[in-house]
CSV table of N, CA and C in Angstrom, one decimal:
chain,number,residue,atom,x,y,z
I,1,MET,N,122.5,58.1,143.3
I,1,MET,CA,121.2,58.6,143.8
I,1,MET,C,120.2,58.5,142.7
I,2,ARG,N,119.1,57.8,143.0
I,2,ARG,CA,118.0,57.6,142.1
I,2,ARG,C,117.1,58.9,142.0
I,3,ARG,N,116.6,59.2,140.9
I,3,ARG,CA,115.8,60.5,140.7
I,3,ARG,C,114.4,60.2,140.4
I,4,CYS,N,113.4,60.7,141.2
I,4,CYS,CA,112.0,60.6,141.0
I,4,CYS,C,111.3,60.9,142.3
I,5,GLY,N,110.4,61.8,142.3
I,5,GLY,CA,109.5,61.9,143.5
I,5,GLY,C,109.8,63.1,144.4
I,6,ILE,N,111.0,63.4,144.8
I,6,ILE,CA,111.2,64.5,145.7
I,6,ILE,C,111.8,65.7,144.9
I,7,SER,N,111.3,66.8,145.1
I,7,SER,CA,111.7,68.0,144.3
I,7,SER,C,112.3,69.0,145.3
I,8,CYS,N,113.5,69.4,145.0
I,8,CYS,CA,114.1,70.4,145.9
I,8,CYS,C,114.5,71.6,145.0
I,9,GLU,N,114.2,72.8,145.5
I,9,GLU,CA,114.6,74.0,144.8
I,9,GLU,C,115.3,74.9,145.8
I,10,GLY,N,116.4,75.5,145.3
I,10,GLY,CA,117.1,76.4,146.2
I,10,GLY,C,117.8,77.5,145.6
I,11,LEU,N,118.1,78.5,146.4
I,11,LEU,CA,118.8,79.7,145.9
I,11,LEU,C,119.4,80.4,147.0
I,12,SER,N,120.5,81.2,146.7
I,12,SER,CA,121.1,82.0,147.8
I,12,SER,C,120.1,83.0,148.2
I,13,THR,N,119.8,83.2,149.5
I,13,THR,CA,118.8,84.1,149.9
I,13,THR,C,119.5,85.3,150.6
I,14,LEU,N,120.7,85.3,151.0
I,14,LEU,CA,121.4,86.4,151.7
I,14,LEU,C,122.9,86.2,151.6
I,15,SER,N,123.6,87.3,151.3
I,15,SER,CA,125.0,87.2,151.3
I,15,SER,C,125.6,88.5,151.8
I,16,VAL,N,126.7,88.4,152.4
I,16,VAL,CA,127.5,89.6,152.9
I,16,VAL,C,128.7,89.6,152.1
I,17,PRO,N,129.3,90.8,151.7
I,17,PRO,CA,130.5,90.8,150.9
I,17,PRO,C,131.5,89.9,151.4
I,18,GLY,N,132.1,89.0,150.6
I,18,GLY,CA,133.1,88.1,151.0
I,18,GLY,C,132.6,86.7,151.3
I,19,LEU,N,131.3,86.6,151.6
I,19,LEU,CA,130.8,85.3,152.0
I,19,LEU,C,129.5,85.1,151.2
I,20,GLN,N,129.5,84.4,150.1
I,20,GLN,CA,128.4,84.1,149.3
I,20,GLN,C,128.1,82.6,149.4
I,21,VAL,N,127.0,82.2,150.0
I,21,VAL,CA,126.6,80.8,150.1
I,21,VAL,C,125.8,80.4,149.0
I,22,GLU,N,126.2,79.3,148.4
I,22,GLU,CA,125.5,78.8,147.2
I,22,GLU,C,124.7,77.5,147.5
I,23,GLY,N,123.5,77.4,147.1
I,23,GLY,CA,122.6,76.3,147.3
I,23,GLY,C,122.3,75.6,146.0
I,24,PRO,N,121.3,74.7,146.0
I,24,PRO,CA,121.0,74.0,144.7
I,24,PRO,C,120.6,75.0,143.6
I,25,SER,N,121.0,74.7,142.4
I,25,SER,CA,120.7,75.6,141.2
I,25,SER,C,119.4,75.2,140.6
I,26,GLY,N,118.8,74.1,140.9
I,26,GLY,CA,117.6,73.7,140.4
I,26,GLY,C,117.0,72.5,141.1
I,27,PRO,N,115.9,72.0,140.6
I,27,PRO,CA,115.2,70.9,141.2
I,27,PRO,C,116.1,69.6,141.4
I,28,LEU,N,116.0,69.0,142.5
I,28,LEU,CA,116.6,67.7,142.8
I,28,LEU,C,115.5,66.7,143.1
I,29,GLN,N,115.7,65.5,142.8
I,29,GLN,CA,114.7,64.5,143.1
I,29,GLN,C,115.3,63.2,143.6
I,30,VAL,N,114.5,62.5,144.5
I,30,VAL,CA,114.9,61.3,145.0
I,30,VAL,C,113.6,60.5,145.3
I,31,GLN,N,113.8,59.2,145.4
I,31,GLN,CA,112.6,58.3,145.7
I,31,GLN,C,112.6,58.0,147.2
I,32,LEU,N,111.4,57.7,147.6
I,32,LEU,CA,111.2,57.3,149.0
I,32,LEU,C,112.1,56.2,149.4
I,33,GLY,N,112.8,56.4,150.5
I,33,GLY,CA,113.8,55.5,151.0
I,33,GLY,C,115.2,55.7,150.5
I,34,ASP,N,115.4,56.5,149.5
I,34,ASP,CA,116.7,56.8,148.9
I,34,ASP,C,117.3,58.0,149.7
I,35,SER,N,118.4,58.5,149.1
I,35,SER,CA,119.1,59.6,149.7
I,35,SER,C,119.1,60.8,148.8
I,36,VAL,N,119.2,62.0,149.4
I,36,VAL,CA,119.3,63.2,148.7
I,36,VAL,C,120.4,64.1,149.2
I,37,LEU,N,121.1,64.8,148.3
I,37,LEU,CA,122.1,65.7,148.6
I,37,LEU,C,121.6,67.1,148.4
I,38,LEU,N,121.6,67.9,149.5
I,38,LEU,CA,121.2,69.3,149.5
I,38,LEU,C,122.5,70.2,149.5
I,39,PRO,N,122.9,70.7,148.3
I,39,PRO,CA,124.1,71.4,148.2
I,39,PRO,C,124.1,72.7,149.0
I,40,CYS,N,125.3,73.0,149.6
I,40,CYS,CA,125.5,74.3,150.3
I,40,CYS,C,127.1,74.5,150.4
I,41,SER,N,127.5,75.6,149.8
I,41,SER,CA,129.0,75.8,149.8
I,41,SER,C,129.3,77.3,149.7
I,42,VAL,N,130.6,77.6,150.0
I,42,VAL,CA,131.1,78.9,149.7
I,42,VAL,C,132.3,78.8,148.8
I,43,ARG,N,132.6,79.8,148.0
I,43,ARG,CA,133.7,79.7,147.0
I,43,ARG,C,135.0,79.8,147.7
I,44,THR,N,135.1,80.6,148.8
I,44,THR,CA,136.3,80.8,149.5
I,44,THR,C,136.2,80.2,150.9
I,45,PRO,N,137.0,79.1,151.2
I,45,PRO,CA,136.9,78.4,152.5
I,45,PRO,C,137.2,79.4,153.6
I,46,VAL,N,136.5,79.2,154.7
I,46,VAL,CA,136.7,80.0,155.9
I,46,VAL,C,137.4,79.2,157.0
I,47,PRO,N,138.1,79.9,157.9
I,47,PRO,CA,138.8,79.2,159.0
I,47,PRO,C,137.8,78.4,159.9
I,48,LEU,N,138.1,77.1,160.2
I,48,LEU,CA,137.2,76.3,160.9
I,48,LEU,C,137.0,76.8,162.3
I,49,GLU,N,138.0,77.5,162.9
I,49,GLU,CA,137.8,77.9,164.3
I,49,GLU,C,136.8,79.0,164.5
I,50,GLU,N,136.4,79.7,163.4
I,50,GLU,CA,135.4,80.7,163.5
I,50,GLU,C,134.1,80.4,162.7
I,51,LEU,N,134.0,79.1,162.3
I,51,LEU,CA,132.9,78.7,161.4
I,51,LEU,C,131.8,78.1,162.2
I,52,GLU,N,130.6,78.4,161.8
I,52,GLU,CA,129.4,77.7,162.3
I,52,GLU,C,128.5,77.5,161.1
I,53,VAL,N,128.1,76.2,160.9
I,53,VAL,CA,127.1,75.9,159.8
I,53,VAL,C,125.9,75.2,160.5
I,54,LEU,N,124.7,75.7,160.2
I,54,LEU,CA,123.5,75.2,160.8
I,54,LEU,C,122.6,74.9,159.7
I,55,TRP,N,122.2,73.6,159.6
I,55,TRP,CA,121.1,73.1,158.7
I,55,TRP,C,119.9,73.0,159.5
I,56,LYS,N,118.8,73.7,159.1
I,56,LYS,CA,117.5,73.7,159.9
I,56,LYS,C,116.3,73.5,159.0
I,57,ARG,N,115.3,72.8,159.5
I,57,ARG,CA,114.0,72.8,158.8
I,57,ARG,C,113.3,74.0,159.2
I,58,THR,N,113.2,75.0,158.4
I,58,THR,CA,112.6,76.3,158.7
I,58,THR,C,111.2,76.3,159.0
I,59,ASP,N,110.4,75.4,158.4
I,59,ASP,CA,109.0,75.3,158.6
I,59,ASP,C,108.6,74.8,160.0
I,60,LEU,N,109.5,74.0,160.6
I,60,LEU,CA,109.3,73.4,161.9
I,60,LEU,C,110.3,73.9,162.9
I,61,GLU,N,111.3,74.8,162.5
I,61,GLU,CA,112.3,75.2,163.4
I,61,GLU,C,113.1,74.1,164.0
I,62,THR,N,113.4,73.1,163.2
I,62,THR,CA,114.0,71.8,163.7
I,62,THR,C,115.5,71.9,163.2
I,63,VAL,N,116.4,71.6,164.2
I,63,VAL,CA,117.8,71.5,163.9
I,63,VAL,C,118.1,70.1,163.2
I,64,VAL,N,118.6,70.2,162.0
I,64,VAL,CA,118.9,69.0,161.2
I,64,VAL,C,120.3,68.6,161.5
I,65,LEU,N,121.3,69.6,161.4
I,65,LEU,CA,122.7,69.3,161.6
I,65,LEU,C,123.4,70.6,161.9
I,66,LEU,N,124.4,70.5,162.8
I,66,LEU,CA,125.2,71.7,163.2
I,66,LEU,C,126.7,71.3,163.3
I,67,PHE,N,127.5,72.3,162.7
I,67,PHE,CA,128.9,72.2,162.8
I,67,PHE,C,129.3,73.5,163.5
I,68,GLN,N,130.0,73.3,164.7
I,68,GLN,CA,130.4,74.4,165.5
I,68,GLN,C,131.7,74.1,166.3
I,69,ASP,N,132.5,75.0,166.5
I,69,ASP,CA,133.8,74.8,167.3
I,69,ASP,C,134.6,73.7,166.7
I,70,GLY,N,134.6,73.6,165.3
I,70,GLY,CA,135.5,72.7,164.7
I,70,GLY,C,135.0,71.2,164.6
I,71,GLU,N,133.7,71.0,165.0
I,71,GLU,CA,133.2,69.6,165.0
I,71,GLU,C,131.7,69.6,164.8
I,72,VAL,N,131.2,68.4,164.3
I,72,VAL,CA,129.8,68.2,164.2
I,72,VAL,C,129.2,68.0,165.6
I,73,ARG,N,128.1,68.7,165.8
I,73,ARG,CA,127.4,68.7,167.1
I,73,ARG,C,126.2,67.9,167.1
I,74,GLY,N,126.4,66.6,167.2
I,74,GLY,CA,125.2,65.6,167.1
I,74,GLY,C,124.2,65.8,168.2
I,75,GLU,N,124.6,66.3,169.3
I,75,GLU,CA,123.7,66.4,170.5
I,75,GLU,C,122.7,67.5,170.2
I,76,SER,N,122.9,68.4,169.2
I,76,SER,CA,122.0,69.4,168.9
I,76,SER,C,120.9,69.0,167.9
I,77,GLN,N,121.1,67.8,167.3
I,77,GLN,CA,120.3,67.3,166.2
I,77,GLN,C,119.0,66.7,166.7
I,78,GLU,N,117.9,67.0,166.0
I,78,GLU,CA,116.6,66.4,166.4
I,78,GLU,C,116.7,64.9,166.2
I,79,PRO,N,116.0,64.1,167.0
I,79,PRO,CA,116.0,62.7,166.9
I,79,PRO,C,115.7,62.1,165.5
I,80,GLU,N,114.7,62.7,164.8
I,80,GLU,CA,114.3,62.2,163.5
I,80,GLU,C,115.4,62.3,162.4
I,81,PHE,N,116.4,63.0,162.7
I,81,PHE,CA,117.5,63.2,161.7
I,81,PHE,C,118.8,62.4,162.2
I,82,ARG,N,118.8,61.9,163.4
I,82,ARG,CA,120.0,61.1,163.8
I,82,ARG,C,120.3,59.9,163.0
I,83,ASN,N,121.5,59.8,162.6
I,83,ASN,CA,122.0,58.7,161.7
I,83,ASN,C,121.4,58.8,160.3
I,84,ARG,N,120.8,59.9,160.0
I,84,ARG,CA,120.3,60.1,158.6
I,84,ARG,C,120.8,61.3,157.9
I,85,ALA,N,121.2,62.3,158.7
I,85,ALA,CA,121.7,63.6,158.2
I,85,ALA,C,123.2,63.7,158.4
I,86,HIS,N,124.0,64.0,157.4
I,86,HIS,CA,125.4,64.0,157.5
I,86,HIS,C,126.0,65.1,156.7
I,87,PHE,N,127.2,65.6,157.2
I,87,PHE,CA,128.1,66.5,156.4
I,87,PHE,C,129.1,65.5,155.8
I,88,PHE,N,129.8,66.0,154.8
I,88,PHE,CA,131.0,65.4,154.3
I,88,PHE,C,132.1,66.1,155.0
I,89,THR,N,132.5,65.5,156.2
I,89,THR,CA,133.3,66.3,157.1
I,89,THR,C,134.7,66.6,156.5
I,90,GLU,N,135.2,65.8,155.7
I,90,GLU,CA,136.5,66.1,155.0
I,90,GLU,C,136.4,67.2,154.0
I,91,GLU,N,135.2,67.6,153.7
I,91,GLU,CA,135.0,68.7,152.7
I,91,GLU,C,134.7,70.0,153.4
I,92,ILE,N,134.4,70.1,154.7
I,92,ILE,CA,134.0,71.3,155.3
I,92,ILE,C,135.1,72.3,155.3
I,93,SER,N,136.4,71.9,155.4
I,93,SER,CA,137.5,72.8,155.4
I,93,SER,C,137.7,73.4,154.0
I,94,ARG,N,137.1,72.8,153.0
I,94,ARG,CA,137.2,73.3,151.6
I,94,ARG,C,136.0,74.2,151.2
I,95,GLY,N,135.1,74.4,152.2
I,95,GLY,CA,133.9,75.2,152.0
I,95,GLY,C,132.7,74.5,151.5
I,96,ASN,N,132.6,73.2,151.6
I,96,ASN,CA,131.5,72.4,151.2
I,96,ASN,C,130.7,72.0,152.4
I,97,PHE,N,129.5,72.5,152.6
I,97,PHE,CA,128.7,72.2,153.8
I,97,PHE,C,127.4,71.5,153.4
I,98,SER,N,127.4,70.8,152.3
I,98,SER,CA,126.3,70.1,151.8
I,98,SER,C,125.7,69.1,152.8
I,99,LEU,N,124.4,68.9,152.8
I,99,LEU,CA,123.7,68.0,153.7
I,99,LEU,C,123.4,66.7,152.9
I,100,PHE,N,123.8,65.5,153.4
I,100,PHE,CA,123.4,64.3,152.8
I,100,PHE,C,122.4,63.6,153.7
I,101,LEU,N,121.1,63.5,153.2
I,101,LEU,CA,120.0,63.0,154.0
I,101,LEU,C,119.7,61.6,153.4
I,102,THR,N,119.7,60.6,154.3
I,102,THR,CA,119.5,59.2,153.8
I,102,THR,C,118.1,58.7,154.3
I,103,ASN,N,117.6,57.7,153.7
I,103,ASN,CA,116.3,57.0,154.0
I,103,ASN,C,115.2,58.1,154.1
I,104,VAL,N,115.0,58.8,153.0
I,104,VAL,CA,114.0,59.9,152.9
I,104,VAL,C,112.6,59.3,153.1
I,105,THR,N,111.8,60.1,153.9
I,105,THR,CA,110.5,59.7,154.2
I,105,THR,C,109.5,60.9,153.8
I,106,PRO,N,108.2,60.6,153.7
I,106,PRO,CA,107.3,61.7,153.4
I,106,PRO,C,107.4,62.9,154.4
I,107,ALA,N,107.8,62.6,155.7
I,107,ALA,CA,107.9,63.6,156.7
I,107,ALA,C,109.0,64.5,156.5
I,108,ASP,N,110.0,64.2,155.6
I,108,ASP,CA,111.1,65.0,155.3
I,108,ASP,C,110.7,66.2,154.3
I,109,ALA,N,109.5,66.2,153.7
I,109,ALA,CA,109.1,67.3,152.9
I,109,ALA,C,109.1,68.6,153.7
I,110,GLY,N,109.6,69.7,153.1
I,110,GLY,CA,109.6,71.0,153.8
I,110,GLY,C,110.8,71.8,153.4
I,111,THR,N,110.9,72.9,154.0
I,111,THR,CA,112.0,73.9,153.7
I,111,THR,C,113.2,73.7,154.6
I,112,TYR,N,114.4,73.7,154.0
I,112,TYR,CA,115.6,73.5,154.7
I,112,TYR,C,116.5,74.7,154.4
I,113,ARG,N,117.2,75.2,155.5
I,113,ARG,CA,118.1,76.4,155.3
I,113,ARG,C,119.5,76.0,155.8
I,114,CYS,N,120.5,76.3,155.0
I,114,CYS,CA,121.9,76.2,155.4
I,114,CYS,C,122.4,77.6,155.7
I,115,SER,N,122.7,77.8,157.0
I,115,SER,CA,123.2,79.1,157.5
I,115,SER,C,124.6,79.0,157.8
I,116,VAL,N,125.5,79.9,157.2
I,116,VAL,CA,126.9,79.8,157.4
I,116,VAL,C,127.3,81.1,158.1
I,117,HIS,N,127.9,81.0,159.3
I,117,HIS,CA,128.4,82.2,160.1
I,117,HIS,C,129.9,82.1,160.3
I,118,THR,N,130.5,83.2,160.3
I,118,THR,CA,131.9,83.4,160.8
I,118,THR,C,131.9,84.5,161.8
I,119,ASP,N,133.0,84.9,162.3
I,119,ASP,CA,133.0,86.0,163.3
I,119,ASP,C,132.5,87.3,162.7
I,120,THR,N,132.7,87.5,161.4
I,120,THR,CA,132.3,88.7,160.8
I,120,THR,C,131.4,88.7,159.7
I,121,GLU,N,131.0,87.5,159.2
I,121,GLU,CA,130.2,87.3,158.0
I,121,GLU,C,129.1,86.3,158.2
I,122,TYR,N,128.1,86.4,157.3
I,122,TYR,CA,126.9,85.5,157.4
I,122,TYR,C,126.4,85.4,155.9
I,123,GLY,N,125.9,84.2,155.7
I,123,GLY,CA,125.2,83.9,154.4
I,123,GLY,C,124.3,82.7,154.6
I,124,ASP,N,123.3,82.5,153.7
I,124,ASP,CA,122.5,81.3,153.8
I,124,ASP,C,122.0,80.9,152.4
I,125,ALA,N,121.5,79.7,152.3
I,125,ALA,CA,120.8,79.2,151.1
I,125,ALA,C,119.7,78.3,151.6
I,126,THR,N,118.7,78.2,150.7
I,126,THR,CA,117.5,77.3,151.1
I,126,THR,C,117.3,76.2,150.0
I,127,ALA,N,116.7,75.2,150.5
I,127,ALA,CA,116.3,74.1,149.6
I,127,ALA,C,114.9,73.6,150.0
I,128,LEU,N,114.0,73.4,149.1
I,128,LEU,CA,112.6,73.0,149.4
I,128,LEU,C,112.4,71.6,148.9
I,129,ILE,N,112.1,70.7,149.8
I,129,ILE,CA,111.7,69.3,149.5
I,129,ILE,C,110.1,69.4,149.4
I,130,GLN,N,109.6,69.3,148.2
I,130,GLN,CA,108.2,69.6,147.9
I,130,GLN,C,107.4,68.3,148.0
I,131,HIS,N,107.9,67.2,147.6
I,131,HIS,CA,107.1,66.0,147.4
I,131,HIS,C,108.0,64.7,147.6
I,132,VAL,N,107.5,63.8,148.3
I,132,VAL,CA,108.2,62.5,148.4
I,132,VAL,C,107.3,61.5,147.7
I,133,GLY,N,107.8,60.9,146.6
I,133,GLY,CA,107.1,59.9,145.9
I,133,GLY,C,107.5,58.5,146.2
I,134,GLU,N,106.7,57.5,145.9
I,134,GLU,CA,107.0,56.2,146.2
I,134,GLU,C,107.7,55.5,145.1
I,135,ARG,N,108.4,54.4,145.4
I,135,ARG,CA,109.1,53.7,144.3
I,135,ARG,C,108.1,53.0,143.4
I,136,LEU,N,108.4,52.9,142.2
I,136,LEU,CA,107.6,52.1,141.2
I,136,LEU,C,108.3,50.8,140.9
I,137,PHE,N,107.6,49.8,141.0
I,137,PHE,CA,108.2,48.4,140.7
I,137,PHE,C,107.5,47.8,139.5
I,138,HIS,N,108.3,47.3,138.6
I,138,HIS,CA,107.7,46.6,137.5
I,138,HIS,C,107.9,45.1,137.7
I,139,ILE,N,106.9,44.3,137.7
I,139,ILE,CA,107.0,42.9,137.9
I,139,ILE,C,106.8,42.2,136.6
I,140,LEU,N,107.7,41.4,136.2
I,140,LEU,CA,107.6,40.7,134.9
I,140,LEU,C,107.3,39.2,135.2
I,141,HIS,N,106.3,38.7,134.5
I,141,HIS,CA,105.9,37.3,134.6
I,141,HIS,C,106.4,36.5,133.5
């Protein structure tokens, strides 16, 4: 992942005893057209049959990605995130719900929330994409 231009800040915003959701610990950056990883995880994995993970653009109330009933629910995803927003599905059972967003555009700037629900617990974390910068090219003659 190349770094420059997009700034993401995150922190855990809510936790219930037994379910603490961790987000980014500091700024993350990516260039226009590159990819960015928005971390979201729990220390203790939860059973998949009672797990729901929702990534949402909170400023637009847009569904970025949803994991529910043991699978990724692509039909819930907004069109602008189709084929660009992904979970690491093999990591979900280990408590890693990070979002991998590819081909970043200026329209991706905004606040993202990772909400994790089980039958009895809830927690969430946020990440803010503040700026999308353009690539800088050096041409040598």
